[in-house]
Short mmCIF file of C-alpha atoms and ligand atoms in Angstrom, two decimals:
data_model
loop_
_atom_site.label_atom_id
_atom_site.label_comp_id
_atom_site.label_asym_id
_atom_site.label_seq_id
_atom_site.Cartn_x
_atom_site.Cartn_y
_atom_site.Cartn_z
CA UNK A 1 -4.05 29.95 6.53
CA UNK A 2 -3.46 26.79 8.55
CA UNK A 3 -3.22 23.30 7.07
CA UNK A 4 -3.61 20.71 9.80
CA UNK A 5 -5.08 17.25 10.24
CA UNK A 6 -6.37 15.46 13.29
CA UNK A 7 -4.48 12.33 14.26
CA UNK A 8 -6.81 11.66 17.20
CA UNK A 9 -9.33 13.79 19.07
CA UNK A 10 -6.60 15.62 20.93
CA UNK A 11 -3.56 15.15 18.71
CA UNK A 12 -3.12 17.34 15.62
CA UNK A 13 -0.56 17.08 12.82
CA UNK A 14 0.93 20.56 12.38
CA UNK A 15 3.74 19.79 9.92
CA UNK A 16 4.23 20.69 6.28
CA UNK A 17 5.02 19.30 2.83
CA UNK A 18 8.10 20.44 0.92
CA UNK A 19 8.00 19.91 -2.85
CA UNK A 20 10.68 22.44 -3.76
CA UNK A 21 13.61 20.66 -2.19
CA UNK A 22 15.85 19.18 -4.87
CA UNK A 23 18.19 17.18 -2.65
CA UNK A 24 17.35 16.03 0.88
CA UNK A 25 20.42 16.42 3.09
CA UNK A 26 22.05 17.83 -0.03
CA UNK A 27 22.49 14.36 -1.51
CA UNK A 28 19.19 12.44 -1.91
CA UNK A 29 16.80 13.51 -4.64
CA UNK A 30 13.19 13.80 -3.51
CA UNK A 31 11.18 14.01 -6.73
CA UNK A 32 7.95 13.43 -4.82
CA UNK A 33 8.82 15.88 -2.07
CA UNK A 34 9.10 15.18 1.63
CA UNK A 35 7.04 15.99 4.70
CA UNK A 36 8.32 17.37 7.99
CA UNK A 37 5.95 16.18 10.69
CA UNK A 38 5.19 17.86 13.97
CA UNK A 39 2.32 17.02 16.30
CA UNK A 40 0.47 19.03 18.91
CA UNK A 41 -1.19 17.29 21.86
CA UNK A 42 -3.94 19.26 23.61
CA UNK A 43 -4.26 17.71 27.03
CA UNK A 44 -4.51 19.58 30.35
CA UNK A 45 -1.05 20.65 29.25
CA UNK A 46 -0.21 21.30 25.63
CA UNK A 47 2.73 19.45 24.08
CA UNK A 48 4.42 20.05 20.73
CA UNK A 49 6.40 17.07 19.46
CA UNK A 50 9.35 18.44 17.45
CA UNK A 51 9.39 21.34 15.03
CA UNK A 52 10.04 21.39 11.25
CA UNK A 53 12.49 22.42 8.57
CA UNK A 54 12.72 26.13 7.83
CA UNK A 55 11.34 25.45 4.33
CA UNK A 56 7.84 25.11 5.79
CA UNK A 57 8.15 27.50 8.71
CA UNK A 58 5.31 29.84 7.66
CA UNK A 59 2.63 27.14 7.52
CA UNK A 60 4.05 25.45 10.61
CA UNK A 61 3.71 28.52 12.82
CA UNK A 62 0.17 29.09 11.50
CA UNK A 63 -0.65 25.44 12.18
CA UNK A 64 0.63 25.60 15.74
CA UNK A 65 -1.31 28.81 16.40
CA UNK A 66 -4.46 27.22 15.02
CA UNK A 67 -4.02 23.96 16.91
CA UNK A 68 -3.37 25.76 20.20
CA UNK A 69 -6.61 27.68 19.70
CA UNK A 70 -5.55 30.45 22.05
CA UNK A 71 -3.94 28.21 24.66
CA UNK A 72 -0.33 28.57 25.73
CA UNK A 73 2.29 26.03 24.76
CA UNK A 74 3.50 24.17 27.83
CA UNK A 75 6.01 21.64 26.48
CA UNK A 76 8.16 21.13 23.41
CA UNK A 77 9.49 17.57 23.20
CA UNK A 78 12.62 17.38 21.06
CA UNK A 79 13.32 13.91 19.71
CA UNK A 80 16.00 14.73 17.17
CA UNK A 81 18.16 17.76 16.53
CA UNK A 82 18.81 17.38 12.80
CA UNK A 83 17.69 20.75 11.36
CA UNK A 84 14.92 19.23 9.23
CA UNK A 85 13.17 18.87 12.60
CA UNK A 86 14.76 21.56 14.71
CA UNK A 87 15.44 24.58 12.49
CA UNK A 88 12.26 26.26 13.72
CA UNK A 89 12.87 25.46 17.39
CA UNK A 90 14.25 28.98 17.87
CA UNK A 91 11.08 30.43 16.32
CA UNK A 92 8.93 28.45 18.76
CA UNK A 93 10.98 29.73 21.71
CA UNK A 94 10.52 33.30 20.49
CA UNK A 95 6.77 32.89 20.11
CA UNK A 96 6.26 30.84 23.29
CA UNK A 97 9.03 31.93 25.68
CA UNK A 98 7.45 30.13 28.65
CA UNK A 99 7.52 26.72 26.97
CA UNK A 100 9.54 24.00 28.68
CA UNK A 101 11.81 22.09 26.33
CA UNK A 102 11.75 18.38 27.18
CA UNK A 103 14.85 16.58 25.93
CA UNK A 104 17.78 14.47 26.97
CA UNK A 105 21.18 15.81 27.97
CA UNK A 106 22.77 15.20 24.55
CA UNK A 107 19.93 17.06 22.85
CA UNK A 108 20.30 20.01 25.20
CA UNK A 109 23.96 20.34 24.20
CA UNK A 110 23.04 20.23 20.53
CA UNK A 111 20.37 22.91 20.97
CA UNK A 112 23.06 25.27 22.27
CA UNK A 113 25.41 24.18 19.45
CA UNK A 114 22.83 25.10 16.82
CA UNK A 115 21.27 28.15 18.45
CA UNK A 116 24.12 29.57 20.52
CA UNK A 117 25.16 29.19 24.13
CA UNK A 118 23.24 32.33 25.14
CA UNK A 119 19.87 30.90 24.07
CA UNK A 120 17.27 31.42 26.78
CA UNK A 121 15.05 28.41 27.42
CA UNK A 122 13.51 26.38 30.21
CA UNK A 123 14.67 22.77 29.99
CA UNK A 124 13.45 19.55 31.54
CA UNK A 125 16.03 16.83 31.03
CA UNK A 126 14.64 13.31 30.67
CA UNK A 127 16.27 9.92 30.45
CA UNK A 128 15.20 6.40 29.54
CA UNK A 129 11.89 5.47 31.17
CA UNK A 130 11.14 8.90 32.62
CA UNK A 131 7.45 9.85 32.61
CA UNK A 132 5.74 13.14 31.83
CA UNK A 133 2.09 13.36 32.87
CA UNK A 134 0.17 15.97 30.89
CA UNK A 135 -3.34 15.30 32.24
CA UNK A 136 -5.04 12.34 30.62
CA UNK A 137 -1.83 11.37 28.83
CA UNK A 138 1.24 9.73 30.25
CA UNK A 139 4.35 10.05 28.11
CA UNK A 140 7.43 7.90 28.54
CA UNK A 141 10.76 8.43 26.85
CA UNK A 142 12.94 5.78 25.22
CA UNK A 143 16.44 6.51 24.00
CA UNK A 144 17.16 5.53 20.38
CA UNK A 145 20.79 6.55 19.80
CA UNK A 146 21.94 6.55 16.16
CA UNK A 147 18.43 6.26 14.76
CA UNK A 148 19.68 8.44 13.26
CA UNK A 149 21.88 10.71 15.41
CA UNK A 150 23.29 9.97 18.87
CA UNK A 151 20.82 12.18 20.76
CA UNK A 152 17.67 10.62 19.26
CA UNK A 153 14.91 9.53 21.58
CA UNK A 154 11.31 8.49 20.98
CA UNK A 155 8.20 9.04 23.06
CA UNK A 156 5.57 6.45 23.88
CA UNK A 157 2.15 7.78 24.84
CA UNK A 158 0.95 5.10 27.24
CA UNK A 159 -2.61 6.41 27.21
CA UNK A 160 -3.24 6.05 23.47
CA UNK A 161 -0.49 3.58 22.57
CA UNK A 162 1.16 6.07 20.22
CA UNK A 163 4.85 5.86 19.40
CA UNK A 164 6.41 9.14 18.31
CA UNK A 165 9.21 7.45 16.44
CA UNK A 166 11.47 10.30 15.25
CA UNK A 167 13.11 9.40 11.90
CA UNK A 168 12.20 5.71 12.25
CA UNK A 169 9.30 4.53 10.07
CA UNK A 170 9.53 7.64 7.90
CA UNK A 171 9.55 7.85 4.15
CA UNK A 172 10.40 10.24 1.36
CA UNK A 173 7.39 11.75 -0.40
CA UNK A 174 5.03 14.59 0.43
CA UNK A 175 1.78 13.65 2.17
CA UNK A 176 -0.38 15.42 -0.44
CA UNK A 177 -3.30 15.82 1.92
CA UNK A 178 -3.23 12.27 3.22
CA UNK A 179 -1.98 11.71 6.75
CA UNK A 180 -2.48 8.00 7.41
CA UNK A 181 -0.70 5.24 5.52
CA UNK A 182 -4.08 3.55 5.05
CA UNK A 183 -5.31 6.56 3.07
CA UNK A 184 -2.92 5.62 0.25
CA UNK A 185 -1.78 2.33 -1.28
CA UNK A 186 1.42 2.48 0.72
CA UNK A 187 2.96 -0.89 -0.12
CA UNK A 188 2.26 -0.44 -3.85
CA UNK A 189 3.09 3.25 -4.19
CA UNK A 190 5.42 4.25 -1.36
CA UNK A 191 7.43 1.21 -0.26
CA UNK A 192 10.20 1.86 -2.78
CA UNK A 193 10.73 5.40 -1.52
CA UNK A 194 10.43 4.19 2.05
CA UNK A 195 13.19 1.65 1.42
CA UNK A 196 15.35 4.34 -0.21
CA UNK A 197 14.74 6.58 2.81
CA UNK A 198 15.55 3.83 5.32
CA UNK A 199 18.61 2.41 3.61
CA UNK A 200 20.25 5.74 2.88
CA UNK A 201 19.35 7.58 6.09
CA UNK A 202 19.67 4.92 8.77
CA UNK A 203 20.82 1.86 6.79
CA UNK A 204 24.23 2.03 8.43
CA UNK A 205 22.73 1.64 11.90
CA UNK A 206 20.97 -1.72 11.65
CA UNK A 207 22.01 -2.81 15.15
CA UNK A 208 20.67 0.41 16.66
CA UNK A 209 17.39 0.07 14.75
CA UNK A 210 17.15 -3.50 16.06
CA UNK A 211 17.61 -2.17 19.60
CA UNK A 212 14.77 0.31 19.07
CA UNK A 213 12.52 -2.39 17.60
CA UNK A 214 13.18 -4.52 20.66
CA UNK A 215 12.12 -1.69 22.96
CA UNK A 216 9.06 -1.01 20.81
CA UNK A 217 8.07 -4.69 20.93
CA UNK A 218 7.75 -4.42 24.70
CA UNK A 219 4.84 -1.97 24.50
CA UNK A 220 1.49 -2.12 22.75
CA UNK A 221 1.67 0.20 19.75
CA UNK A 222 -1.63 1.29 18.28
CA UNK A 223 -0.23 4.13 16.22
CA UNK A 224 3.16 5.32 14.95
CA UNK A 225 3.79 9.02 14.33
CA UNK A 226 7.10 9.47 12.50
CA UNK A 227 8.86 12.71 11.61
CA UNK A 228 8.50 12.10 7.85
CA UNK A 229 5.73 10.47 5.89
CA UNK A 230 2.56 8.79 7.02
CA UNK A 231 1.07 8.03 10.39
CA UNK A 232 0.48 4.30 10.89
CA UNK A 233 -2.71 3.07 12.56
CA UNK A 234 -3.36 -0.11 10.49
CA UNK A 235 -1.07 -2.88 9.23
CA UNK A 236 1.61 -1.63 11.61
CA UNK A 237 3.04 -5.14 11.83
CA UNK A 238 3.64 -5.28 8.07
CA UNK A 239 5.69 -2.13 8.14
CA UNK A 240 7.57 -3.14 11.29
CA UNK A 241 8.39 -6.43 9.52
CA UNK A 242 10.05 -4.44 6.73
CA UNK A 243 12.13 -2.57 9.30
CA UNK A 244 13.10 -5.90 10.87
CA UNK A 245 14.24 -7.19 7.50
CA UNK A 246 16.12 -4.05 6.48
CA UNK A 247 17.84 -3.60 9.81
CA UNK A 248 19.00 -7.23 9.76
CA UNK A 249 20.35 -6.69 6.24
CA UNK A 250 18.17 -9.54 5.01
CA UNK A 251 17.46 -9.48 1.26
CA UNK A 252 13.84 -9.13 0.17
CA UNK A 253 14.34 -10.42 -3.38
CA UNK A 254 16.00 -13.67 -4.43
CA UNK A 255 17.61 -12.32 -7.55
CA UNK A 256 20.54 -10.44 -9.04
CA UNK A 257 21.18 -6.72 -9.12
CA UNK A 258 23.72 -5.80 -11.77
CA UNK A 259 25.37 -2.38 -11.53
CA UNK A 260 27.78 -1.39 -14.26
CA UNK A 261 30.09 1.51 -15.13
CA UNK A 262 30.83 1.64 -18.83
CA UNK A 263 32.57 4.34 -20.84
CA UNK A 264 31.93 3.15 -24.41
CA UNK A 265 29.28 0.48 -23.91
CA UNK A 266 31.40 -2.66 -23.88
CA UNK A 267 31.14 -3.28 -20.15
CA UNK A 268 27.44 -2.43 -20.42
CA UNK A 269 27.10 -5.04 -23.14
CA UNK A 270 28.58 -7.73 -20.90
CA UNK A 271 26.21 -6.69 -18.09
CA UNK A 272 23.22 -6.89 -20.41
CA UNK A 273 24.24 -10.29 -21.72
CA UNK A 274 24.61 -11.57 -18.16
CA UNK A 275 21.13 -10.24 -17.32
CA UNK A 276 19.69 -12.12 -20.33
CA UNK A 277 21.49 -15.32 -19.37
CA UNK A 278 20.13 -15.04 -15.83
CA UNK A 279 16.58 -14.47 -17.06
CA UNK A 280 17.03 -17.54 -19.33
CA UNK A 281 17.67 -19.43 -16.09
CA UNK A 282 14.55 -18.03 -14.45
CA UNK A 283 16.37 -15.56 -12.19
CA UNK A 284 14.95 -12.15 -11.39
CA UNK A 285 17.27 -9.30 -12.38
CA UNK A 286 17.56 -5.54 -12.27
CA UNK A 287 20.27 -3.54 -14.01
CA UNK A 288 21.66 -0.06 -13.29
CA UNK A 289 24.11 2.21 -15.10
CA UNK A 290 25.87 3.75 -12.12
CA UNK A 291 26.68 6.88 -14.13
CA UNK A 292 23.00 7.49 -14.79
CA UNK A 293 21.07 6.26 -11.75
CA UNK A 294 21.62 8.04 -8.44
CA UNK A 295 23.59 6.13 -5.86
CA UNK A 296 20.68 6.30 -3.37
CA UNK A 297 18.50 4.27 -5.76
CA UNK A 298 21.18 1.62 -6.22
CA UNK A 299 21.94 1.44 -2.49
CA UNK A 300 18.23 0.77 -1.88
CA UNK A 301 18.18 -1.93 -4.57
CA UNK A 302 21.32 -3.51 -3.12
CA UNK A 303 19.53 -3.77 0.23
CA UNK A 304 16.64 -5.51 -1.57
CA UNK A 305 18.49 -8.04 -3.76
CA UNK A 306 20.26 -11.15 -2.52
CA UNK A 307 22.96 -11.22 -5.21
CA UNK A 308 24.96 -8.31 -6.59
CA UNK A 309 27.19 -8.07 -9.65
CA UNK A 310 29.45 -5.07 -10.10
CA UNK A 311 30.88 -4.50 -13.58
CA UNK A 312 33.40 -1.72 -14.08
CA UNK A 313 35.90 -0.55 -16.58
CA UNK A 314 39.38 0.20 -15.27
CA UNK A 315 39.94 3.95 -15.14
CA UNK A 316 43.08 5.81 -14.07
CA UNK A 317 44.38 2.39 -12.97
CA UNK A 318 41.44 2.13 -10.60
CA UNK A 319 37.68 1.61 -10.50
CA UNK A 320 35.58 3.91 -12.68
CA UNK A 321 34.64 7.04 -10.71
CA UNK A 322 30.91 6.48 -10.32
CA UNK A 323 31.36 2.78 -9.47
CA UNK A 324 34.01 3.67 -6.90
CA UNK A 325 31.55 6.11 -5.30
CA UNK A 326 28.77 3.52 -5.27
CA UNK A 327 30.91 0.81 -3.69
CA UNK A 328 32.16 3.15 -0.98
CA UNK A 329 28.58 4.28 -0.39
CA UNK A 330 27.49 0.65 0.05
CA UNK A 331 30.41 -0.03 2.39
CA UNK A 332 29.62 3.05 4.48
CA UNK A 333 26.02 1.85 4.77
CA UNK A 334 27.25 -1.43 6.26
CA UNK A 335 25.76 -3.62 3.54
CA UNK A 336 26.15 -7.28 4.50
CA UNK A 337 24.81 -10.81 3.94
CA UNK A 338 25.08 -10.76 0.15
CA UNK A 339 26.64 -12.91 -2.58
CA UNK A 340 28.63 -10.81 -5.02
CA UNK A 341 30.53 -11.21 -8.29
CA UNK A 342 32.59 -8.91 -10.46
CA UNK A 343 33.14 -8.13 -14.13
CA UNK A 344 36.07 -5.95 -15.08
CA UNK A 345 37.25 -4.33 -18.26
CA UNK A 346 40.61 -2.85 -19.24
CA UNK A 347 42.20 -2.33 -22.62
CA UNK A 348 45.75 -2.76 -21.30
CA UNK A 349 45.71 -3.41 -17.52
CA UNK A 350 42.37 -4.52 -16.07
CA UNK A 351 42.53 -4.16 -12.30
CA UNK A 352 39.04 -3.03 -11.34
CA UNK A 353 37.76 -6.45 -10.18
CA UNK A 354 40.56 -6.79 -7.65
CA UNK A 355 39.96 -3.27 -6.38
CA UNK A 356 36.18 -3.66 -6.24
CA UNK A 357 36.69 -6.87 -4.27
CA UNK A 358 38.89 -5.00 -1.81
CA UNK A 359 36.02 -2.60 -1.01
CA UNK A 360 33.08 -5.00 -0.96
CA UNK A 361 34.66 -8.36 -0.16
CA UNK A 362 35.66 -7.28 3.34
CA UNK A 363 32.15 -6.39 4.46
CA UNK A 364 30.33 -8.66 6.89
CA UNK A 365 29.03 -11.98 5.50
CA UNK A 366 29.84 -11.19 1.91
CA UNK A 367 30.32 -14.28 -0.24
CA UNK A 368 32.42 -13.50 -3.29
CA UNK A 369 31.89 -15.96 -6.15
CA UNK A 370 35.03 -17.38 -7.72
CA UNK A 371 33.54 -16.93 -11.16
CA UNK A 372 34.28 -13.53 -12.70
CA UNK A 373 34.78 -12.14 -16.18
CA UNK A 374 37.69 -10.01 -17.36
CA UNK A 375 37.22 -8.13 -20.61
CA UNK A 376 39.99 -6.74 -22.73
CA UNK A 377 38.20 -3.78 -24.39
CA UNK A 378 35.18 -5.86 -25.42
CA UNK A 379 33.66 -9.26 -24.77
CA UNK A 380 35.23 -11.75 -27.17
CA UNK A 381 32.96 -14.27 -28.85
CA UNK A 382 34.70 -17.09 -27.01
CA UNK A 383 33.99 -15.41 -23.65
CA UNK A 384 30.32 -16.26 -23.94
CA UNK A 385 31.15 -19.38 -21.95
CA UNK A 386 32.59 -17.28 -19.13
CA UNK A 387 29.36 -15.30 -18.94
CA UNK A 388 27.45 -18.60 -18.92
CA UNK A 389 29.62 -19.92 -16.09
CA UNK A 390 29.00 -16.76 -14.09
CA UNK A 391 25.25 -16.99 -14.82
CA UNK A 392 25.27 -20.65 -13.74
CA UNK A 393 27.06 -19.82 -10.48
CA UNK A 394 24.69 -16.94 -9.69
CA UNK A 395 21.57 -18.89 -10.65
CA UNK A 396 22.71 -21.87 -8.59
CA UNK A 397 23.34 -19.67 -5.59
CA UNK A 398 19.97 -17.90 -5.91
CA UNK A 399 18.17 -21.23 -6.23
CA UNK A 400 19.99 -22.64 -3.19
CA UNK A 401 18.89 -19.60 -1.22
CA UNK A 402 15.29 -20.06 -2.40
CA UNK A 403 15.35 -23.71 -1.31
CA UNK A 404 16.77 -22.83 2.10
CA UNK A 405 14.06 -20.21 2.58
CA UNK A 406 11.27 -22.58 1.57
CA UNK A 407 12.46 -25.19 4.09
CA UNK A 408 12.74 -22.65 6.92
FE1 LIG B 501 14.69 13.65 9.39
FE2 LIG B 501 17.66 12.63 10.85
O1 LIG B 501 16.35 13.83 10.25
#
C-alpha cells in the first residue's frame, strides 16, 4: 500500500522513512530514523527526482506506481549518486525501461560504476544552466560539487520556485507522517539533529556550500525539497541563515565546550571543576566524555560553540584513543575560527597537550590560549589557581567576543 504526500498539486513525495537503520553511512547513529526523499512531478511529462535507499525500496516502488497513476515515467533526474539516493535506480530502470536518465557527465560515470558498464539506459547529459521543459514546468540545473560528492547537482523549478537541493538542507530524523518543516516545531525539536547532519555530512565542504548558497540566492526560492528530512515552504530564510553560519564555520553559541578523556576520573574532575568555574563567571558551558558520547554529537557541538577545551590523559605516550579520534574527526571536518585550550594528565610523562595542539592548533583561524593545565595523576589542591587562570582566560575571551558581536 502506498504512502505518499502531496508537495504541490502536481508534485508528490514518494520517499520513505527508515527507523531500523542503526548507523547512517555506517558511522552516525540515527536514533530518530532518517527519511530518503524522492519526488514525482506530473506535468505533460512525468519526472522522478532521485530514488531512495534499498531499505525502503518496497514502499518506494508502490509510491511511484501510485503517483504515476498509470502514466509512464519519462524522466529520472539524478542529483546525487550516494546509494542512499541511488540504490533503487536500477529497479526504476527495470520497471520503466523507456525512462530517460537526466544527469551530468560525472553522474553518468558513477551510475556505470555502481550498476555495471553493461547497464542499459537512455541518458540526457545536462550541465550548469541547461533547461528541461516538461510542459508547464521549466527545470534548470545547477552544479553543486562536493555538497556532498563531486557529481552533485541541484534542480531549480523556475515555474514554482522549488529548489531540489540534494543533500543540502536535509536532516536526520524520520518524517513520521509530516512532510513540511512547518508541520513540526523544527527549530525546537529538529535543529540539533539538523546541525549534526550538516556538520558531519558536509561540514568539511563549507566553501562549496557557500558557492551553492550564492547560486541559490540568485533565484527566488519558494520551496526547498531536500533528499532527507522536511520540505521547506515557510521560514526558509531562517534555515538558510543557519546554513550560512555553519558553512562559514561561525559559532552559534558564545560559550565553552569541554570534551574530556579520562581513565580513572581525575581528568574528568578537572574538566568538571573548570565547567563550574566558568559558570561562576557567567559563561555557558557544555561537557562531554569523549568515551561515552559519539563523536558526531561532539563534532556538532564544536561547530556550535565559540570556545573549546580538550582535556586528555596521556596514553601509550600519546593522546587517549577516543580523544585522538575526536580531534582527527574535527580536523577532517575543517573546523576553524575557534579559541581552544588544553588540559593534560600523565602520571609520569604528560605529553597529550602538546600532541592535541599539533592536531587542532594548525587548523584555520584557531587561537590557542597560552593558559593550560598539566595534571600529574590528579589535580593538586594548589592547582586550583591554574584552573582559575584558565577559566579567567576563557571567560575573558568569550566576553570579548560577545562585546564585538554586540557592536557589529
Ligand atoms: Fe544523503 Fe550524500 O547522501
